[in-house]
CSV table of C-alpha atoms in Angstrom, one decimal:
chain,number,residue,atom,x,y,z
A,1,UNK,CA,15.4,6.9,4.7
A,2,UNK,CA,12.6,4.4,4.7
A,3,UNK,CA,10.4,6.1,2.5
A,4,UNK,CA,13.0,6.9,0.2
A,5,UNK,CA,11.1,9.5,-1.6
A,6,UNK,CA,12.5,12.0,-3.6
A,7,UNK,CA,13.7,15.1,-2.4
A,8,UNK,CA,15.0,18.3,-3.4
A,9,UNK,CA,17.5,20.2,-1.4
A,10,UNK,CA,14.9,21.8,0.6
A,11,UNK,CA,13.7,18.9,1.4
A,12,UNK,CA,10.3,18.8,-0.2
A,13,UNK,CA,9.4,15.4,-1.1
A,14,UNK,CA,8.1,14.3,-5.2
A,15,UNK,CA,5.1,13.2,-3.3
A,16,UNK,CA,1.3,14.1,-3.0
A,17,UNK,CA,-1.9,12.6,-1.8
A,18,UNK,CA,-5.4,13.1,-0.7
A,19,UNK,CA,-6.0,13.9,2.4
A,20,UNK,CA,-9.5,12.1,2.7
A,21,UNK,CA,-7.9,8.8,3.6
A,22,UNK,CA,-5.6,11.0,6.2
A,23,UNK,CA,-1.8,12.2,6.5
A,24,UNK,CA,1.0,9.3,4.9
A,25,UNK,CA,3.2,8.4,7.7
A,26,UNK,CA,6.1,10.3,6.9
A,27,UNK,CA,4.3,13.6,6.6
A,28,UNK,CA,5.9,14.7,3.6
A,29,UNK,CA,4.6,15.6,0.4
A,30,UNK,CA,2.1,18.2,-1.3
A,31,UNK,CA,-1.4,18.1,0.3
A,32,UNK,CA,-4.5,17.6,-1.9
A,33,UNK,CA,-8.4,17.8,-0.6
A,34,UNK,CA,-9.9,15.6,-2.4
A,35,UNK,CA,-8.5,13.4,-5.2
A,36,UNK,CA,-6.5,14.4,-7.7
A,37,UNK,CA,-6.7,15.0,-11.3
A,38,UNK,CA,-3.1,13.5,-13.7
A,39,UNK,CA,-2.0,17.0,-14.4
A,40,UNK,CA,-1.9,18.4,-10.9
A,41,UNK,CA,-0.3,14.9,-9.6
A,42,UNK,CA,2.4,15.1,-12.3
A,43,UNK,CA,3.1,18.6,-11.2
A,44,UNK,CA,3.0,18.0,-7.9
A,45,UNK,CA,5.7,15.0,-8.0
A,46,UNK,CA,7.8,16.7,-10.1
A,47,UNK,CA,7.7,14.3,-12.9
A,48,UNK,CA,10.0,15.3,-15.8
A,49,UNK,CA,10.8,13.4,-19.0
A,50,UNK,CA,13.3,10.9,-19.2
A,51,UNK,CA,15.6,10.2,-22.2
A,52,UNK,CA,18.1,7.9,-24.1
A,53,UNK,CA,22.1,8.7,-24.2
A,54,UNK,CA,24.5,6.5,-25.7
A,55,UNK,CA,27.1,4.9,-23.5
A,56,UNK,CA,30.7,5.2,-24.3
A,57,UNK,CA,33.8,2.9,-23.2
A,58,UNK,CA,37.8,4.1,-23.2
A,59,UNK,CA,39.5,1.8,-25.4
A,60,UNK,CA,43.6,2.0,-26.8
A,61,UNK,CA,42.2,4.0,-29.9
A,62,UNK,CA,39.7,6.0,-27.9
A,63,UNK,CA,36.1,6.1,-27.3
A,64,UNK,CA,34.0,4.2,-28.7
A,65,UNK,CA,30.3,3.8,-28.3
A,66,UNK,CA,28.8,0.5,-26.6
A,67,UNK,CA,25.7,0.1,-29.4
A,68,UNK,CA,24.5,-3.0,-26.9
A,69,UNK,CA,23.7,-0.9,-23.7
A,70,UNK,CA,22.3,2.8,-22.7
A,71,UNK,CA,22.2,4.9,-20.3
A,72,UNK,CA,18.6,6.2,-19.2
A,73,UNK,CA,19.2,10.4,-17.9
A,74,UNK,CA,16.8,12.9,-17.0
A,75,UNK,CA,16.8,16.4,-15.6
A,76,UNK,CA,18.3,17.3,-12.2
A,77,UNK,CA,15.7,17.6,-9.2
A,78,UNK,CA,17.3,20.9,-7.8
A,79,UNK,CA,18.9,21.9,-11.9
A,80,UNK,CA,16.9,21.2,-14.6
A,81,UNK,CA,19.7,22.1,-16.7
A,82,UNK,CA,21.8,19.3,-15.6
A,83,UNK,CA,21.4,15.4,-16.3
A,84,UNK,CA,21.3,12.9,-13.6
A,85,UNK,CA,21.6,8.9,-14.8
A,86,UNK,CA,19.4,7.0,-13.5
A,87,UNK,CA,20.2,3.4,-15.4
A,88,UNK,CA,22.1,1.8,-17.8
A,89,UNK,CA,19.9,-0.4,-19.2
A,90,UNK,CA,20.0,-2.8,-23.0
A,91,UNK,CA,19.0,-1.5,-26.6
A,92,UNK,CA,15.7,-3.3,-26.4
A,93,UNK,CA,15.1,-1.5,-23.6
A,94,UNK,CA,12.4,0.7,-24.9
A,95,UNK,CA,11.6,4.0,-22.4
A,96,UNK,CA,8.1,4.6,-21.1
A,97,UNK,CA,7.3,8.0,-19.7
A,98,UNK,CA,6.0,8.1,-16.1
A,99,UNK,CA,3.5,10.4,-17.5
A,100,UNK,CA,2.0,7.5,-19.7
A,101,UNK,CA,1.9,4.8,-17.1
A,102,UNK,CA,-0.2,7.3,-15.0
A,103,UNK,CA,-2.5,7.2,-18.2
A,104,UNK,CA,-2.5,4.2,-18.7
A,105,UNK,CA,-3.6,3.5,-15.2
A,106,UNK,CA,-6.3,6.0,-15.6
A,107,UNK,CA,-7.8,4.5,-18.5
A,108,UNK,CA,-7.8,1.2,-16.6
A,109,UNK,CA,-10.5,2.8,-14.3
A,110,UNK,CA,-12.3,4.2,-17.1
A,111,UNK,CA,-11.3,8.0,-15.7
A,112,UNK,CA,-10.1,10.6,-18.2
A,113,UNK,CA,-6.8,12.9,-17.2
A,114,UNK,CA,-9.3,15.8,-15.9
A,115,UNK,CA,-11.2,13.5,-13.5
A,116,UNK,CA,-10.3,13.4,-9.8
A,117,UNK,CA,-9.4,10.0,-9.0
A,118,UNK,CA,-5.8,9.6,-8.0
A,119,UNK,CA,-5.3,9.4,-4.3
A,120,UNK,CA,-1.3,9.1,-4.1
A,121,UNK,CA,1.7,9.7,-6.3
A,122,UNK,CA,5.2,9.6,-6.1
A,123,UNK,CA,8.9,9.2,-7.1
A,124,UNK,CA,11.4,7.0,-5.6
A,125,UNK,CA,15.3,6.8,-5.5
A,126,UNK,CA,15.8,10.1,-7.0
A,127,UNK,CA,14.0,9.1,-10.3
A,128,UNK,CA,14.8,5.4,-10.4
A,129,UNK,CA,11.0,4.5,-10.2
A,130,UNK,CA,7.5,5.9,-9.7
A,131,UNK,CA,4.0,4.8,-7.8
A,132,UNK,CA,0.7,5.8,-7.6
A,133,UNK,CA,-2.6,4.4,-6.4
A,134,UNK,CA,-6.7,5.1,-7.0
A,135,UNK,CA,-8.1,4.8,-4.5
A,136,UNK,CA,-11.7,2.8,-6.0
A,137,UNK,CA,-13.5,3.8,-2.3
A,138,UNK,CA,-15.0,0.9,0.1
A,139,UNK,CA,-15.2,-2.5,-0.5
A,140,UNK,CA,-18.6,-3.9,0.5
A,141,UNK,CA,-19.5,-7.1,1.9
A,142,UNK,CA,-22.8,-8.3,2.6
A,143,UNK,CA,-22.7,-10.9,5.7
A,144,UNK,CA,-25.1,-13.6,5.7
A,145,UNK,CA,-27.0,-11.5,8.7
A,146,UNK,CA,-27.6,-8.8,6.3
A,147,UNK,CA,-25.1,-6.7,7.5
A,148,UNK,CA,-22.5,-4.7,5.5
A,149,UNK,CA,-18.8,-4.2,5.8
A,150,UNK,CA,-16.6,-2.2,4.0
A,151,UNK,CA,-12.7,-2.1,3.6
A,152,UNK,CA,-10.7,-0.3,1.3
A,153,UNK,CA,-9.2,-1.0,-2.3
A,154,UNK,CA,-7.7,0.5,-5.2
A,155,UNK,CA,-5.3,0.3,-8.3
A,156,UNK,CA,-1.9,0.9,-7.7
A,157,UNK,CA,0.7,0.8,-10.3
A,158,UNK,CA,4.4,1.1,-10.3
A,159,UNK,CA,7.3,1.6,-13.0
A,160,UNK,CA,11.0,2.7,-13.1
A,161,UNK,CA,13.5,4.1,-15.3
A,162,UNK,CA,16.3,2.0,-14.2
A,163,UNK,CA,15.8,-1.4,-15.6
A,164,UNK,CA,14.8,-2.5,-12.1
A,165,UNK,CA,10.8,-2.7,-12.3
A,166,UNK,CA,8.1,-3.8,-15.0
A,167,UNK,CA,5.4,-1.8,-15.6
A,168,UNK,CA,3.1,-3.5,-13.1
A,169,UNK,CA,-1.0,-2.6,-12.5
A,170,UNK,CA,-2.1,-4.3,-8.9
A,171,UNK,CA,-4.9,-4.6,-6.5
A,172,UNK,CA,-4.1,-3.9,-3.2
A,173,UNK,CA,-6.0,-2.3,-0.2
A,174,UNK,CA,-3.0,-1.1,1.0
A,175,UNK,CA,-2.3,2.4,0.5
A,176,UNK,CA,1.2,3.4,-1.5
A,177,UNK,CA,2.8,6.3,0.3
A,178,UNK,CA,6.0,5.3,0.1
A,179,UNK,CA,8.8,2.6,-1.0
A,180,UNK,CA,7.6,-0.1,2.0
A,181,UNK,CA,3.5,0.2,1.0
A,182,UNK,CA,4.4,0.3,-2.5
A,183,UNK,CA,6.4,-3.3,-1.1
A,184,UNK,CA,3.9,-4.6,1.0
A,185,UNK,CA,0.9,-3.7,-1.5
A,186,UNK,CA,2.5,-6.3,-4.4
A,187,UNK,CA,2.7,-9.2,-1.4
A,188,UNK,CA,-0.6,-8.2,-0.6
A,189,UNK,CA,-2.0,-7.8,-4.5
A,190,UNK,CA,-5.0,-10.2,-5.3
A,191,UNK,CA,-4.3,-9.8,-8.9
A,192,UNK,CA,-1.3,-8.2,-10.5
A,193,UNK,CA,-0.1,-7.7,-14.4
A,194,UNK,CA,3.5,-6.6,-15.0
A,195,UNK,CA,4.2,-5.5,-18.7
A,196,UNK,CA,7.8,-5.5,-19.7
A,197,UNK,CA,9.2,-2.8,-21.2
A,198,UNK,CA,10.5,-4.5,-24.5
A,199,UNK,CA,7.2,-5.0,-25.7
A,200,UNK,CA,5.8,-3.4,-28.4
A,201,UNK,CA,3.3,-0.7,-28.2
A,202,UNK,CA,0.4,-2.9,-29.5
A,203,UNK,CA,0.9,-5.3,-27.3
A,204,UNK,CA,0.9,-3.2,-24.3
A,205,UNK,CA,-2.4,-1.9,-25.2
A,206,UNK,CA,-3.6,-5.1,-25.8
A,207,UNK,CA,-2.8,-6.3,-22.0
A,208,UNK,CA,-4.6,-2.9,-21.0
A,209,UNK,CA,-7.7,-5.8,-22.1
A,210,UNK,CA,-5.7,-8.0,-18.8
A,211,UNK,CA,-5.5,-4.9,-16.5
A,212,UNK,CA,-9.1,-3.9,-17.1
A,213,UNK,CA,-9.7,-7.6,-15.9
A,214,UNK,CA,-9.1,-6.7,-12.6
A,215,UNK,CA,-11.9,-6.4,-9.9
A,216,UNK,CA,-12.3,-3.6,-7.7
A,217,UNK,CA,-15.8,-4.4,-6.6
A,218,UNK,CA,-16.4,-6.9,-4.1
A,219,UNK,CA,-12.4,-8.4,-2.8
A,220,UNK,CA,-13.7,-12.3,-2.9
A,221,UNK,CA,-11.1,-13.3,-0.5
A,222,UNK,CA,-12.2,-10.5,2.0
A,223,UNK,CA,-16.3,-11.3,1.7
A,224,UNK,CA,-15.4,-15.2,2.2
A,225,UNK,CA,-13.4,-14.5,5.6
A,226,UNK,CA,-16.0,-12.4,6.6
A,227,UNK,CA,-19.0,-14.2,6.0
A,228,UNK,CA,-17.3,-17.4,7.3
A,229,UNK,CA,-16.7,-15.2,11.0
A,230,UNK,CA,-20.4,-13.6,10.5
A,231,UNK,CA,-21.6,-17.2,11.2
A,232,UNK,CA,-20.0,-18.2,14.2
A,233,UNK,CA,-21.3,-16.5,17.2
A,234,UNK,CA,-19.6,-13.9,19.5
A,235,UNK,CA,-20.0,-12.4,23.0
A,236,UNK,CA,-18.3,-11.7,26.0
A,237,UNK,CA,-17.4,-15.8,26.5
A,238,UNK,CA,-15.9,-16.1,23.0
A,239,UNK,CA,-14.0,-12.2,22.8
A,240,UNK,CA,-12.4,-13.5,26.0
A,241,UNK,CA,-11.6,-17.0,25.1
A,242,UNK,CA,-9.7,-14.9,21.9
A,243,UNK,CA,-7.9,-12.4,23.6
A,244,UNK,CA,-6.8,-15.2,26.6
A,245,UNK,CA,-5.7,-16.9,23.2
A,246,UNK,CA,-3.9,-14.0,21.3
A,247,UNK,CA,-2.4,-12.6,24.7
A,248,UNK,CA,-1.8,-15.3,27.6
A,249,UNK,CA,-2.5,-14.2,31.1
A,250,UNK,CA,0.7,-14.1,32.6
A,251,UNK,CA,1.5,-16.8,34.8
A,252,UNK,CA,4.2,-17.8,37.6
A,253,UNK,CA,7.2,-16.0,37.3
A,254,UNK,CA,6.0,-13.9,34.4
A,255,UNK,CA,2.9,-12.7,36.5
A,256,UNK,CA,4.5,-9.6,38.5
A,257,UNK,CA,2.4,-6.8,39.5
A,258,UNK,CA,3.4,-5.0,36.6
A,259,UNK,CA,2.6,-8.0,33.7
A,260,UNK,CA,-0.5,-8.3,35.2
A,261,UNK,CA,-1.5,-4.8,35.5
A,262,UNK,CA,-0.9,-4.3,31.8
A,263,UNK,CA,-2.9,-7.6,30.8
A,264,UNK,CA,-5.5,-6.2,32.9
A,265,UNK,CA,-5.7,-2.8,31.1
A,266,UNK,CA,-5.8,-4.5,27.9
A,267,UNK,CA,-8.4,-7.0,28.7
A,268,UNK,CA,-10.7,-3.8,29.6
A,269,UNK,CA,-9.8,-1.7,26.4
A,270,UNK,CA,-10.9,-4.4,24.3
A,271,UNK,CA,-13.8,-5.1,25.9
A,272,UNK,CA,-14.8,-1.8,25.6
A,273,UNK,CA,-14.4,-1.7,21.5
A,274,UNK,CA,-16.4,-4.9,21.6
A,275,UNK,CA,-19.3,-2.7,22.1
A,276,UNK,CA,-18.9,-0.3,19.4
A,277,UNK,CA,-20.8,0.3,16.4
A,278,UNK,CA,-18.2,-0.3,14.5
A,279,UNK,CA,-18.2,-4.0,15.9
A,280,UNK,CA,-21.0,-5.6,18.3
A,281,UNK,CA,-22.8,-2.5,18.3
A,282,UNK,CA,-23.5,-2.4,14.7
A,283,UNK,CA,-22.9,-6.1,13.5
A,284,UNK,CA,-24.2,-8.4,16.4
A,285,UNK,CA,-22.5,-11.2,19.1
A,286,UNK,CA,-21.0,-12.8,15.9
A,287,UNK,CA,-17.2,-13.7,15.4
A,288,UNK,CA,-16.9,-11.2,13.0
A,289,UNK,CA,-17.8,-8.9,15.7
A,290,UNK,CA,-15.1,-10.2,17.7
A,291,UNK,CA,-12.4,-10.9,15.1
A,292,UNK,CA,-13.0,-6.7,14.2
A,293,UNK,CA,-12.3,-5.5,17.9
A,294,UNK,CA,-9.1,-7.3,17.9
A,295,UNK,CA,-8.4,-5.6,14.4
A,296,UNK,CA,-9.5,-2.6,15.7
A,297,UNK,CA,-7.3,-2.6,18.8
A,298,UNK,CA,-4.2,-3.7,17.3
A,299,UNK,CA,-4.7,-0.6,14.5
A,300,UNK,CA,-5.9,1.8,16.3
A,301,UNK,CA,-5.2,1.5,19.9
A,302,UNK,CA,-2.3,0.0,21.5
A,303,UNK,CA,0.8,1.6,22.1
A,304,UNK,CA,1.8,5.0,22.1
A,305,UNK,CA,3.2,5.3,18.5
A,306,UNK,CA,0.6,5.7,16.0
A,307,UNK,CA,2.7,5.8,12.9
A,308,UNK,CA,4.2,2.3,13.9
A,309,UNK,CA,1.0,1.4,14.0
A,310,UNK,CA,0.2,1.9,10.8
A,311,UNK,CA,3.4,0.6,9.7
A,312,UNK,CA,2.4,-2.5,11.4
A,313,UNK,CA,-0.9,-2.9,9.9
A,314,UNK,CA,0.2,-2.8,6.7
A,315,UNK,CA,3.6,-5.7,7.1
A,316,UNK,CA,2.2,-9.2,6.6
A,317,UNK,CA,4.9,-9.8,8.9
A,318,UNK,CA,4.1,-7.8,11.9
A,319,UNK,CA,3.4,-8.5,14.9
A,320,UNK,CA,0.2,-7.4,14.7
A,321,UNK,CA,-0.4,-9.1,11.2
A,322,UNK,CA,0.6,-12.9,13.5
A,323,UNK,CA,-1.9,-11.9,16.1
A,324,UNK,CA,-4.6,-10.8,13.7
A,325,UNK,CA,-3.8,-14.6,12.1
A,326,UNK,CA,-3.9,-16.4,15.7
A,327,UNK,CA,-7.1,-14.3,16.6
A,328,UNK,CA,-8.6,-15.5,13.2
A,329,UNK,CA,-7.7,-19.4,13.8
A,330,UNK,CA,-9.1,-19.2,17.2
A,331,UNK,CA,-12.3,-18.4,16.6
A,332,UNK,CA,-12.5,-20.8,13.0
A,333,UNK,CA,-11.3,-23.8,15.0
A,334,UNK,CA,-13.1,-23.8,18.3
């Protein structure tokens, strides 16, 4: 399954989120209104404690313990009686507790384990690794007109039990919900600290000093693009000159009744958003104006499928991601 959540045999998912920033694609999981404190999140993802067992070979004179390698088990999902493995992993290997990564993330935003912070958290490939983000609200940009933008960041962080993942802290505004945003956050992470899990317990705590190094107020990247397209102008002229540029009118033997029809449609939707608050209406004939309807259109509008959507928005290699690039170039280099 593309999440590749957890799941028991009923098929409830070690999942939960807030609903303020709206229903995770795959619609699993426990619903929370509001954030979420670490204890409830724990619970609600089913996270268990993991331990060490020694691994064992069949030699000529019998079994006989392997002291260079172990094997990382912890309780069944649907019998917490039983063991499942979830790694083999080496001797220096030394096991860190979901439990204290989520603190460890919590401290990182100054939050305590009682405050309501956490907007996701989950466990992936039966128990092989676990993710969770805070959500730190709106990012705000100031434009040089004086008006303000916002766009969404947040902590996420990401372990396993398997060998397979560092303990890793990231800033990302894209939400985890599931194995693919987990994915797609890291590619998309401005800064990023990945702690191994050989290292001593001092020294983790002293690259909490790293992670706590990490912005979550204004996204420099994000105010720079945005100030650069609040300076060049907008209007009708320049949305269309985009949208001729990021869909071509079709010509020749491409232009049948139908192309044309759906070009046509398109042409009108967009100029519609134009008007918006959310973009002319409340920002101004700028390019930023225009660069935001196009956003807003590929996101929110077209086609039928609104999960795909999202799923779209958040790939760097979507088609929507390409056009939001060619929209961007477009309006920079004319």
């Amino acid at each position: 399954m593309a999440h590749e959540l957890e799941l028991d045999r009923t098929g409830r998912a070690s999942f939960c989120y807030n609903n303020k920033n709206g229903n995770p694609w795959h619609k699993l999981g426990q619903q929370f209104t509001g954030a979420i404190n670490l204890q409830d999140a724990l619970a609600a993802c089913n996270v268990r404690t993991a331990s060490k067992a020694p691994l064992y070979a069949m030699t000529a004179s019998g079994m006989a313990e392997i002291d260079s390698h172990q094997a990382i088990v912890w309780p069944s999902i649907d019998d917490p009686s039983e063991e499942v493995v979830l790694g083999v992993t080496g001797s220096r290997y030394e096991l860190i507790q979901y439990s204290s990564v989520a603190e460890i993330a919590m401290a990182v935003v100054g939050a305590s384990s009682n405050d309501a912070v956490l907007d996701t958290m989950g466990i992936l490939f039966d128990g092989k690794q676990f993710f969770g983000f805070i959500d730190f609200g709106d990012v705000e940009a100031v434009l040089p007109s004086g008006a303000v933008d916002r766009t969404m960041q947040g902590l996420g962080f990401l372990s396993s039990h398997d060998g397979s993942q560092a303990i890793t802290f990231y800033t990302s505004n894209v939400r985890a919900v599931c194995n693919n945003t987990v994915t797609w956050g890291l590619k998309a992470a401005k800064n990023c600290v990945r702690i191994r899990h050989t290292a001593r317990a001092d020294e983790r705590m002293s690259q909490v000093r790293d992670i706590l190094s990490l912005a979550y107020g204004n996204d420099q990247a994000f105010t720079q693009m945005a100030s650069q397209l609040d300076m060049l102008p907008g209007g009708r002229d320049v949305l269309s000159r985009v949208i001729r540029t990021v869909w071509p009118k079709p010509e020749g033997q491409d232009a049948t009744d139908r192309a044309k029809k759906i070009w046509d449609t398109r042409f009108a939707k967009i100029n519609d958003l134009y008007w918006m608050e959310s973009n002319a209406g409340g920002y101004g004939d700028t390019g930023w104006s225009v660069f935001n309807t196009v956003t807003e259109f590929l996101d929110h509008v077209q086609g039928q499928d609104s999960d795909r959507r999202a799923r779209m928005a958040i790939d760097p290699q979507s088609l929507s991601s390409q056009k939001k690039r060619v929209a961007f170039d477009a309006l920079v280099s004319a």
